[in-house]
Coordinates of C-alpha atoms and ligand atoms in Angstrom, one line a residue:
X1 CA 20.5 -11.9 -47.8
X2 CA 19.5 -14.8 -45.5
X3 CA 21.0 -14.7 -42.0
X4 CA 21.5 -17.4 -39.4
X5 CA 20.3 -15.1 -36.7
X6 CA 18.4 -11.8 -36.7
X7 CA 18.3 -9.9 -33.4
X8 CA 15.6 -7.2 -32.9
X9 CA 16.8 -4.6 -30.5
X10 CA 20.4 -3.5 -29.6
X11 CA 20.2 -3.2 -25.9
X12 CA 22.4 -5.2 -23.6
X13 CA 20.4 -8.3 -24.4
X14 CA 20.4 -7.9 -28.1
X15 CA 23.9 -6.6 -28.8
X16 CA 25.6 -9.2 -26.5
X17 CA 23.6 -12.0 -28.2
X18 CA 24.7 -10.7 -31.6
X19 CA 28.4 -10.6 -30.6
X20 CA 28.3 -14.1 -29.1
X21 CA 26.6 -15.4 -32.2
X22 CA 29.3 -13.9 -34.4
X23 CA 31.9 -15.5 -32.2
X24 CA 30.2 -18.8 -32.9
X25 CA 30.5 -18.2 -36.6
X26 CA 26.8 -17.3 -37.3
X27 CA 25.9 -14.7 -40.0
X28 CA 24.1 -12.1 -37.8
X29 CA 21.9 -9.1 -38.4
X30 CA 20.9 -6.6 -35.6
X31 CA 18.0 -4.2 -36.1
X32 CA 17.6 -1.0 -34.1
X33 CA 14.9 1.7 -34.3
X34 CA 16.8 4.2 -32.2
X35 CA 19.4 6.4 -34.0
X36 CA 22.2 4.9 -31.8
X37 CA 22.9 1.3 -30.6
X38 CA 22.9 0.2 -26.9
X39 CA 19.2 0.3 -26.1
X40 CA 17.7 1.7 -22.9
X41 CA 20.8 0.8 -20.8
X42 CA 23.4 2.8 -22.7
X43 CA 21.2 5.7 -24.0
X44 CA 18.7 6.5 -21.3
X45 CA 19.3 4.0 -18.5
X46 CA 22.2 2.5 -16.6
X47 CA 25.0 4.5 -18.1
X48 CA 23.7 8.1 -18.1
X49 CA 22.1 7.6 -14.6
X50 CA 25.4 6.3 -13.3
X51 CA 27.3 9.3 -14.9
X52 CA 25.0 11.7 -13.1
X53 CA 25.1 9.7 -9.8
X54 CA 28.9 9.9 -9.8
X55 CA 29.1 13.6 -10.7
X56 CA 26.4 14.6 -8.1
X57 CA 28.1 12.5 -5.4
X58 CA 31.4 14.3 -6.1
X59 CA 29.5 17.6 -5.7
X60 CA 27.9 16.5 -2.4
X61 CA 31.3 15.3 -1.1
X62 CA 32.8 18.7 -1.9
X63 CA 29.9 20.6 -0.5
X64 CA 29.5 18.7 2.7
X65 CA 32.3 16.3 3.5
X66 CA 35.7 17.6 2.2
X67 CA 36.0 19.8 5.3
X68 CA 36.0 16.7 7.5
X69 CA 39.2 15.6 5.7
X70 CA 40.7 19.1 6.1
X71 CA 40.1 20.1 2.5
X72 CA 38.7 23.6 1.9
X73 CA 37.1 24.4 -1.4
X74 CA 36.1 28.0 -1.1
X75 CA 32.8 28.9 -2.7
X76 CA 31.5 25.8 -4.5
X77 CA 30.0 26.2 -8.0
X78 CA 27.7 23.9 -9.8
X79 CA 27.8 24.0 -13.6
X80 CA 24.8 21.8 -14.6
X81 CA 25.5 22.2 -18.3
X82 CA 29.0 20.8 -17.9
X83 CA 27.7 18.0 -15.6
X84 CA 25.0 17.1 -18.1
X85 CA 27.4 17.4 -21.0
X86 CA 29.8 15.0 -19.4
X87 CA 27.0 12.5 -19.1
X88 CA 26.1 12.9 -22.8
X89 CA 29.8 12.4 -23.7
X90 CA 29.9 9.2 -21.6
X91 CA 26.8 7.9 -23.4
X92 CA 28.2 8.9 -26.8
X93 CA 31.5 7.1 -26.2
X94 CA 29.6 4.0 -25.0
X95 CA 27.2 3.8 -28.0
X96 CA 30.1 4.4 -30.4
X97 CA 31.9 1.5 -28.7
X98 CA 29.0 -0.8 -29.5
X99 CA 29.0 0.3 -33.1
X100 CA 32.7 -0.5 -33.2
X101 CA 32.0 -4.0 -31.7
X102 CA 29.3 -4.7 -34.4
X103 CA 31.8 -3.8 -37.1
X104 CA 34.6 -5.8 -35.6
X105 CA 32.4 -8.9 -35.3
X106 CA 31.1 -8.4 -38.9
X107 CA 27.5 -8.0 -37.7
X108 CA 25.1 -6.3 -40.2
X109 CA 23.4 -3.3 -38.5
X110 CA 20.0 -2.4 -39.9
X111 CA 18.6 0.9 -38.8
X112 CA 14.8 1.0 -38.5
X113 CA 11.8 -0.5 -36.9
X114 CA 11.5 -4.3 -37.3
X115 CA 8.2 -6.1 -37.8
X116 CA 7.9 -9.9 -38.0
X117 CA 6.1 -10.9 -41.2
X118 CA 6.1 -14.7 -40.7
X119 CA 8.5 -17.5 -39.7
X120 CA 11.7 -16.1 -41.1
X121 CA 10.9 -12.7 -42.8
X122 CA 11.3 -9.4 -41.1
X123 CA 10.4 -6.0 -42.6
X124 CA 12.5 -3.0 -41.5
X125 CA 11.2 0.5 -42.0
X126 CA 13.9 3.3 -41.6
X127 CA 13.4 6.8 -40.3
X128 CA 13.1 8.0 -43.9
X129 CA 10.1 5.6 -44.4
X130 CA 12.0 3.3 -46.7
X131 CA 11.2 -0.4 -46.2
X132 CA 13.5 -3.4 -46.7
X133 CA 13.1 -7.1 -45.9
X134 CA 15.5 -9.6 -44.5
X135 CA 15.1 -13.3 -43.7
X136 CA 16.7 -15.3 -41.0
X137 CA 16.7 -18.9 -39.7
X138 CA 16.4 -17.8 -36.1
X139 CA 15.2 -14.6 -34.5
X140 CA 15.8 -13.2 -31.1
X141 CA 13.3 -10.5 -29.9
X142 CA 15.1 -8.2 -27.5
X143 CA 12.9 -5.1 -27.8
X144 CA 13.1 -4.2 -24.1
X145 CA 10.8 -1.9 -22.1
X146 CA 9.3 1.6 -21.8
X147 CA 8.4 3.5 -18.6
X148 CA 5.0 2.6 -17.2
X149 CA 2.5 5.2 -16.0
X150 CA -0.8 5.4 -14.1
X151 CA -4.2 5.3 -15.8
X152 CA -5.1 8.8 -14.5
X153 CA -1.6 10.3 -14.9
X154 CA -0.1 9.7 -18.4
X155 CA 3.5 10.8 -18.9
X156 CA 3.5 14.0 -21.1
X157 CA 7.3 14.4 -21.2
X158 CA 6.9 18.1 -20.2
X159 CA 6.0 18.3 -16.6
X160 CA 4.9 14.7 -15.9
X161 CA 8.1 13.0 -16.9
X162 CA 9.8 9.6 -17.0
X163 CA 13.5 8.8 -16.1
X164 CA 14.4 9.6 -19.8
X165 CA 13.4 13.3 -19.4
X166 CA 14.7 13.5 -15.9
X167 CA 18.2 12.5 -17.2
X168 CA 18.2 15.5 -19.5
X169 CA 16.5 18.4 -17.7
X170 CA 17.6 21.9 -18.9
X171 CA 18.3 23.1 -15.3
X172 CA 18.3 21.7 -11.8
X173 CA 14.7 22.0 -10.6
X174 CA 13.9 23.6 -7.2
X175 CA 11.3 21.0 -6.4
X176 CA 10.8 17.5 -7.7
X177 CA 8.0 15.0 -6.9
X178 CA 8.7 11.4 -7.7
X179 CA 6.1 8.7 -7.8
X180 CA 7.7 5.3 -6.8
X181 CA 10.5 4.7 -4.3
X182 CA 11.9 1.8 -6.4
X183 CA 15.3 1.8 -8.0
X184 CA 14.8 4.7 -10.4
X185 CA 13.0 6.9 -7.8
X186 CA 15.9 6.4 -5.2
X187 CA 18.7 6.8 -7.7
X188 CA 17.5 9.9 -9.6
X189 CA 16.0 11.3 -6.4
X190 CA 19.5 11.1 -4.9
X191 CA 21.0 12.9 -8.0
X192 CA 18.8 15.9 -7.7
X193 CA 18.7 16.0 -3.8
X194 CA 22.5 16.1 -3.8
X195 CA 22.4 19.1 -6.2
X196 CA 20.0 21.0 -4.0
X197 CA 16.5 20.1 -5.3
X198 CA 13.8 19.5 -2.7
X199 CA 12.8 15.9 -3.5
X200 CA 9.6 14.3 -2.3
X201 CA 9.0 10.6 -3.1
X202 CA 5.6 9.1 -2.8
X203 CA 5.6 5.3 -2.4
X204 CA 2.5 3.0 -2.3
X205 CA 4.2 0.4 -0.1
X206 CA 5.7 0.8 3.3
X207 CA 9.3 0.9 2.4
X208 CA 11.8 2.2 -0.2
X209 CA 13.0 -0.5 -2.6
X210 CA 10.2 -2.8 -1.3
X211 CA 11.1 -5.8 -3.3
X212 CA 14.6 -6.1 -1.7
X213 CA 15.4 -7.4 1.7
X214 CA 13.5 -5.3 4.2
X215 CA 16.6 -4.4 6.2
X216 CA 18.0 -2.7 3.1
X217 CA 14.9 -0.7 2.5
X218 CA 15.0 0.5 6.1
X219 CA 18.7 1.5 5.9
X220 CA 18.3 3.2 2.5
X221 CA 15.2 5.1 3.8
X222 CA 17.2 6.5 6.7
X223 CA 20.0 7.5 4.4
X224 CA 17.6 9.2 1.8
X225 CA 16.0 11.2 4.7
X226 CA 19.5 12.3 5.9
X227 CA 20.0 13.6 2.3
X228 CA 17.0 15.7 2.8
X229 CA 14.5 13.6 0.7
X230 CA 11.0 13.5 2.0
X231 CA 9.6 10.0 1.8
X232 CA 5.9 9.5 1.8
X233 CA 5.6 5.8 2.4
X234 CA 2.3 3.9 2.3
X235 CA 0.7 6.7 0.3
X236 CA -1.6 6.1 -2.6
X237 CA -1.4 8.6 -5.4
X238 CA -4.9 9.5 -6.6
X239 CA -4.4 12.6 -8.8
X240 CA -1.7 14.4 -10.7
X241 CA -2.5 17.9 -12.0
X242 CA -0.2 19.4 -14.6
X243 CA -2.3 22.4 -15.5
X244 CA -0.7 25.1 -13.3
X245 CA 2.9 26.4 -13.2
X246 CA 3.7 23.6 -10.7
X247 CA 2.7 20.0 -10.9
X248 CA 0.4 19.0 -8.1
X249 CA 0.3 15.4 -6.8
X250 CA -2.5 14.3 -4.4
X251 CA -1.9 11.1 -2.4
X252 CA -3.9 9.4 0.4
X253 CA -1.8 8.9 3.6
X254 CA -2.1 5.6 5.6
X255 CA -4.5 7.4 8.0
X256 CA -6.9 8.2 5.2
X257 CA -6.1 11.9 4.9
X258 CA -5.0 13.5 1.6
X259 CA -1.6 15.2 1.2
X260 CA -0.8 17.6 -1.7
X261 CA 2.7 17.8 -3.0
X262 CA 4.0 20.2 -5.6
X263 CA 7.0 20.3 -7.8
X264 CA 8.5 21.8 -11.0
X265 CA 8.2 18.3 -12.4
X266 CA 6.7 15.0 -11.3
X267 CA 8.8 12.0 -12.3
X268 CA 6.8 8.7 -12.8
X269 CA 8.9 5.8 -11.6
X270 CA 6.4 3.0 -11.0
X271 CA 8.1 0.3 -13.1
X272 CA 8.5 -0.4 -16.8
X273 CA 6.3 -2.2 -19.3
X274 CA 7.4 -4.5 -22.1
X275 CA 7.7 -2.9 -25.5
X276 CA 6.3 -4.8 -28.5
X277 CA 4.5 -2.1 -30.4
X278 CA 4.2 -2.8 -34.1
X279 CA 6.4 -5.9 -33.8
X280 CA 4.1 -8.0 -35.8
X281 CA 3.4 -10.6 -33.1
X282 CA 0.0 -11.2 -34.7
X283 CA 1.8 -12.5 -37.8
X284 CA 3.6 -15.3 -35.8
X285 CA 2.6 -17.6 -33.0
X286 CA 4.2 -15.5 -30.3
X287 CA 1.9 -14.8 -27.3
X288 CA 2.1 -12.4 -24.4
X289 CA 0.9 -12.6 -20.8
X290 CA -1.8 -10.3 -19.5
X291 CA 0.8 -7.6 -18.7
X292 CA 2.2 -7.8 -22.2
X293 CA 5.4 -9.7 -21.5
X294 CA 6.3 -12.2 -24.2
X295 CA 5.8 -15.8 -23.1
X296 CA 8.8 -18.1 -23.4
X297 CA 9.7 -21.7 -22.4
X298 CA 12.7 -22.8 -20.3
X299 CA 14.9 -22.4 -23.5
X300 CA 13.6 -18.8 -23.9
X301 CA 11.8 -19.9 -27.1
X302 CA 8.4 -18.5 -27.8
X303 CA 5.5 -20.6 -29.0
X304 CA 6.8 -20.0 -32.5
X305 CA 9.7 -22.4 -33.2
X306 CA 12.9 -20.5 -34.0
X307 CA 11.7 -17.2 -32.5
X308 CA 13.2 -16.5 -29.1
X309 CA 12.8 -13.6 -26.6
X310 CA 15.1 -12.2 -24.0
X311 CA 15.6 -9.3 -21.5
X312 CA 13.1 -6.8 -20.3
X313 CA 10.5 -7.9 -22.8
X314 CA 10.0 -11.3 -21.1
X315 CA 9.9 -9.9 -17.6
X316 CA 11.7 -11.1 -14.5
X317 CA 14.4 -8.9 -13.2
X318 CA 14.6 -5.9 -15.5
X319 CA 18.4 -5.7 -15.4
X320 CA 21.0 -5.3 -18.1
X321 CA 23.2 -8.2 -16.9
X322 CA 20.1 -10.5 -16.8
X323 CA 19.4 -9.6 -20.4
X324 CA 23.0 -10.3 -21.3
X325 CA 23.0 -13.7 -19.7
X326 CA 19.8 -14.6 -21.6
X327 CA 21.3 -13.5 -24.9
X328 CA 24.3 -15.7 -24.5
X329 CA 22.1 -18.6 -23.3
X330 CA 19.9 -18.6 -26.4
X331 CA 22.8 -18.2 -28.9
X332 CA 24.9 -20.9 -27.2
X333 CA 22.0 -23.3 -27.3
X334 CA 21.5 -22.6 -31.0
X335 CA 25.1 -23.5 -31.5
X336 CA 24.5 -26.9 -29.8
X337 CA 26.1 -26.0 -26.4
X338 CA 24.5 -26.6 -23.0
X339 CA 24.5 -23.2 -21.2
X340 CA 22.7 -22.6 -17.9
X341 CA 21.4 -19.5 -16.1
X342 CA 21.1 -19.5 -12.4
X343 CA 18.5 -16.8 -11.9
X344 CA 19.0 -17.0 -8.1
X345 CA 22.6 -15.9 -8.5
X346 CA 21.8 -12.7 -10.5
X347 CA 22.7 -9.7 -8.3
X348 CA 20.9 -6.4 -8.1
X349 CA 22.3 -3.1 -7.1
X350 CA 20.9 0.3 -6.3
X351 CA 23.6 3.0 -7.0
X352 CA 22.7 5.4 -4.3
X353 CA 25.5 6.4 -1.9
X354 CA 25.8 4.4 0.2
X355 CA 25.0 1.7 -2.3
X356 CA 22.6 -1.3 -1.9
X357 CA 23.3 -4.7 -3.3
X358 CA 21.9 -8.1 -2.9
X359 CA 21.9 -11.7 -4.3
X360 CA 19.9 -14.8 -3.5
X361 CA 16.9 -15.0 -1.2
X362 CA 15.7 -12.2 1.0
X363 CA 15.0 -12.8 4.7
X364 CA 11.3 -12.3 3.9
X365 CA 11.3 -15.0 1.2
X366 CA 13.0 -17.5 3.5
X367 CA 10.4 -16.8 6.2
X368 CA 7.6 -17.2 3.7
X369 CA 9.0 -20.6 2.6
X370 CA 9.5 -21.8 6.2
X371 CA 13.2 -22.4 5.5
X372 CA 15.3 -22.7 8.6
X373 CA 18.0 -20.1 8.4
X374 CA 20.5 -18.1 10.4
X375 CA 21.6 -14.5 10.1
X376 CA 25.1 -13.0 10.4
X377 CA 25.4 -9.2 10.2
X378 CA 28.4 -6.9 10.4
X379 CA 28.2 -3.1 10.6
X380 CA 30.5 -0.8 8.7
X381 CA 31.2 1.2 11.8
X382 CA 33.3 -1.7 13.1
X383 CA 35.4 -1.8 10.0
X384 CA 38.8 0.0 10.0
X385 CA 38.7 0.8 6.4
X386 CA 35.2 2.2 6.5
X387 CA 36.2 4.5 9.4
X388 CA 39.4 5.6 7.5
X389 CA 37.3 6.5 4.5
X390 CA 34.6 8.3 6.5
X391 CA 32.1 5.8 5.3
X392 CA 31.0 4.1 8.5
X393 CA 27.3 4.0 7.5
X394 CA 26.4 0.4 6.3
X395 CA 25.8 -3.2 7.1
X396 CA 26.4 -6.6 5.5
X397 CA 23.9 -9.3 6.2
X398 CA 24.4 -13.0 5.4
X399 CA 21.6 -15.5 5.4
X400 CA 22.7 -19.1 5.6
X401 CA 20.9 -22.5 5.9
X402 CA 20.5 -23.3 9.6
X403 CA 21.6 -27.0 9.1
X404 CA 24.0 -27.0 6.2
X405 CA 25.4 -23.5 6.5
X406 CA 25.0 -23.0 2.7
X407 CA 24.8 -19.2 1.9
X408 CA 21.2 -18.5 0.7
X409 CA 21.4 -14.7 0.4
X410 CA 23.7 -11.8 0.9
X411 CA 22.4 -8.2 1.3
X412 CA 24.6 -5.1 1.7
X413 CA 24.1 -1.5 2.3
X414 CA 27.2 0.6 2.3
X415 CA 30.1 2.2 0.4
X416 CA 31.2 0.0 -2.6
X417 CA 28.5 -2.6 -2.1
X418 CA 28.0 -2.6 -5.8
X419 CA 31.4 -4.1 -6.4
X420 CA 31.6 -6.2 -3.2
X421 CA 28.5 -8.2 -4.1
X422 CA 30.5 -10.0 -6.7
X423 CA 32.1 -12.2 -4.0
X424 CA 28.7 -13.1 -2.7
X425 CA 27.6 -14.1 -6.3
X426 CA 30.5 -16.5 -6.6
X427 CA 29.7 -17.9 -3.2
X428 CA 26.1 -18.6 -4.3
X429 CA 27.0 -19.9 -7.7
X430 CA 29.4 -22.4 -6.1
X431 CA 27.1 -23.1 -3.2
X432 CA 29.7 -22.0 -0.6
X433 CA 28.9 -22.2 3.1
X434 CA 29.3 -19.2 5.4
X435 CA 32.2 -21.1 6.9
X436 CA 33.9 -21.3 3.5
X437 CA 33.9 -17.5 3.1
X438 CA 34.8 -17.0 6.7
X439 CA 37.9 -19.0 6.3
X440 CA 39.1 -17.1 3.1
X441 CA 41.7 -14.4 3.7
X442 CA 40.4 -10.9 2.9
X443 CA 42.9 -8.1 2.4
X444 CA 43.1 -5.7 5.3
X445 CA 42.0 -3.0 5.4
X446 CA 39.3 -3.3 2.9
X447 CA 35.5 -3.1 2.8
X448 CA 35.4 -6.7 1.8
X449 CA 36.3 -7.7 5.3
X450 CA 32.7 -6.9 6.2
X451 CA 31.5 -9.9 4.2
X452 CA 34.0 -12.2 5.9
X453 CA 33.0 -10.9 9.3
X454 CA 29.3 -11.3 8.5
X455 CA 30.0 -14.9 7.6
X456 CA 31.9 -15.4 10.8
X457 CA 28.9 -13.9 12.6
X458 CA 26.6 -16.4 10.8
X459 CA 28.8 -19.3 11.9
X460 CA 28.6 -19.6 15.7
X461 CA 28.5 -15.8 16.2
X462 CA 32.3 -15.5 16.0
X463 CA 32.8 -12.1 14.3
X464 CA 36.3 -11.0 15.4
X465 CA 35.9 -7.2 15.4
X466 CA 32.6 -6.8 17.1
Ligands
FAD501 P1 16.6 -2.4 -24.0 O1 17.9 -2.0 -23.4 O2 15.4 -1.7 -23.6 O3 16.8 -2.4 -25.6 C1 15.8 -2.7 -26.5 C2 16.1 -2.0 -27.8 O4 15.2 -2.5 -28.8 C3 15.9 -0.5 -27.8 O5 17.1 0.1 -28.3 C4 14.7 -0.3 -28.7 O6 14.8 0.9 -29.5 C5 14.8 -1.5 -29.6 N1 13.6 -1.9 -30.3 C6 12.4 -2.1 -29.7 N2 11.5 -2.5 -30.6 C7 12.1 -2.5 -31.8 C8 11.7 -2.9 -33.1 N3 10.5 -3.3 -33.4 N4 12.6 -2.8 -34.1 C9 13.9 -2.4 -33.9 N5 14.3 -2.0 -32.6 C10 13.5 -2.1 -31.6 N6 19.9 -2.1 -15.3 C11 21.0 -2.5 -14.6 O7 21.3 -3.7 -14.7 N7 21.8 -1.7 -14.0 C12 21.5 -0.3 -13.9 O8 22.2 0.4 -13.3 C13 20.3 0.1 -14.6 N8 20.0 1.4 -14.5 C14 18.9 1.8 -15.2 C15 18.5 3.2 -15.1 C16 17.4 3.7 -15.8 C17 17.0 5.1 -15.7 C18 16.6 2.7 -16.5 C19 15.4 3.2 -17.2 C20 16.9 1.4 -16.6 C21 18.1 0.9 -15.9 N9 18.4 -0.4 -15.9 C22 19.5 -0.8 -15.3 C23 17.6 -1.4 -16.6 C24 18.2 -1.8 -18.0 O9 18.4 -0.6 -18.7 C25 17.4 -2.8 -18.7 O10 17.1 -3.9 -17.9 C26 18.1 -3.2 -20.0 O11 18.4 -2.1 -20.8 C27 17.2 -4.2 -20.7 O12 17.9 -4.6 -21.9 P2 17.1 -5.2 -23.2 O13 18.2 -5.6 -24.1 O14 16.2 -6.2 -22.8 O15 16.3 -4.0 -23.7
NAI502 P1 10.6 -0.5 -9.6 O1 9.8 -1.7 -9.8 O2 12.0 -0.6 -9.1 O3 9.9 0.5 -8.5 C1 8.6 1.0 -8.7 C2 8.1 1.5 -7.4 O4 6.9 2.2 -7.6 C3 7.7 0.3 -6.4 O5 8.3 0.6 -5.2 C4 6.2 0.3 -6.4 O6 5.7 -0.1 -5.1 C5 6.0 1.8 -6.6 N1 4.6 2.1 -7.1 C6 3.9 1.4 -8.1 N2 2.7 2.0 -8.3 C7 2.7 3.1 -7.5 C8 1.7 4.1 -7.3 N3 0.5 4.1 -7.9 N4 2.0 5.0 -6.3 C9 3.1 5.0 -5.6 N5 4.1 4.1 -5.8 C10 3.9 3.2 -6.7 O7 10.6 0.4 -10.9 P2 11.4 1.6 -11.4 O8 12.1 2.3 -10.3 O9 10.5 2.4 -12.3 O10 12.5 0.9 -12.4 C11 12.1 0.1 -13.5 C12 13.1 -1.0 -13.7 O11 14.3 -0.5 -14.1 C13 13.3 -1.8 -12.5 O12 12.7 -3.0 -12.6 C14 14.8 -1.9 -12.4 O13 15.1 -3.3 -12.4 C15 15.3 -1.2 -13.6 N6 16.4 -0.3 -13.1 C16 17.5 -0.9 -12.5 C17 18.5 -0.1 -11.9 C18 19.6 -0.8 -11.3 O14 19.8 -2.0 -11.5 N7 20.4 -0.1 -10.5 C19 18.4 1.3 -11.9 C20 17.1 1.8 -12.5 C21 16.2 1.0 -13.1

């Protein structure tokens, strides 16, 4: 069977590309080595982590905050098996949903590991060792990423674990050390801290989520500390010892002295590396950069004509929705359309509570590029809805061009920021000014009024409720 398009990997990049290609009348194959479809995101990433984040936040609310609303719960009980089981069911429902979508769109699903053999041929080896071959005019590599580790501390999946194992622990640990205060460290650290684990996070740089706008890292850091998480910022990990009953992590503090932290587990959350093992890149003209990311041109085509790559495996923001946009982009171009991706308008979210979300330039990036900008901020504590909901911790910050008033970046820390950022994405995509958003009616009382107020603050400092 010869296909128009073969997609290697069924994560959000791959499966979305396959669906769009089928919609555009291509004959499509998708190849997946995992037993289920959906990739990192559905199986061991976005979906299970959000299921546990939601469950653990309910627990924390019941344990600490229901009383403030006059709700008594009596003795609270945590059943981790049920909580973990619910997460597994959510994953199961989602991956079955993708299998259904493949069937509905008449996409052939091949189970097994794919290796490129040449221009159009792909070998697929199933879990039973049986090998088949397919050919395809075009190929999309969407093989994603795996957790990275440190040269002196290799993930053993027993005590030195990655997010994958941390999502499936048999019991709630007493103590957990996390290396890296990036997105995974802050999200999964929050899950366990809410459930009673003593969480200690060691971060090399001087802030949590250091790639985001610095105000956000500062606010999130305060909130994680209030949750009981110990943050060791500016600490350089130099050894991890897994031999004893507890894992021991030694890190050098900014002053030069060593600190030793111990935990039932140590979760490595220092980023992810592209996954191209046994993909057969040596059989085609596909090259990688020194970190292993597949190199592509502006059309996401590799050096080998007809072979494209998308998602985590090409680097950039390692986000499910970025991978999806790239999948659609490649397929629509193959169909002769003229799609476009605005990478500056791809939002990012940290699903802690309060949440963090951002889109566009950070203040640090604007400073670095000497761009003249103005800032408008609005605190949640001045927002009626936030006070009504007992959610007055938070801030919305708008960065706009000093001369033209065009919105250049929006950064939010607060309840429901993950959903609220969508309005800022539209503003950036359509190049709205702060004045444009400030003049749009926002329902009262809602959290979204904070964005309107921050835009008012950015335009002649005229926030109404401050
Ligand atoms: P992947 O989802 O990694 O899928 C690649 C697939 O290819 C895998 O299923 C793999 O088995 C398969 N594969 C690899 N090689 C082969 C081969 N040779 N043959 C056949 N199959 C192969 N992003 C967000 O946007 N929001 C979130 O909330 C979020 N939360 C996350 C939480 C965690 C704990 C983690 C780890 C990640 C999270 N991410 C989140 C990141 C997100 O999961 C990734 O950016 C996204 O999954 C990348 O999609 P992809 O299609 O490029 O690759
Ligand atoms: P990350 O890049 O977000 O954070 C890694 C952190 O580890 C950084 O703060 C870095 O400074 C730190 N670090 C690196 N080496 C270190 C060392 N030796 N000692 C101490 N700290 C060190 O990576 P993370 O959290 O592993 O997540 C991987 C990817 O998964 C991210 O790129 C992210 O995009 C994606 N993801 C997205 C989520 C979301 O969108 N909500 C949720 C979870 C993951």
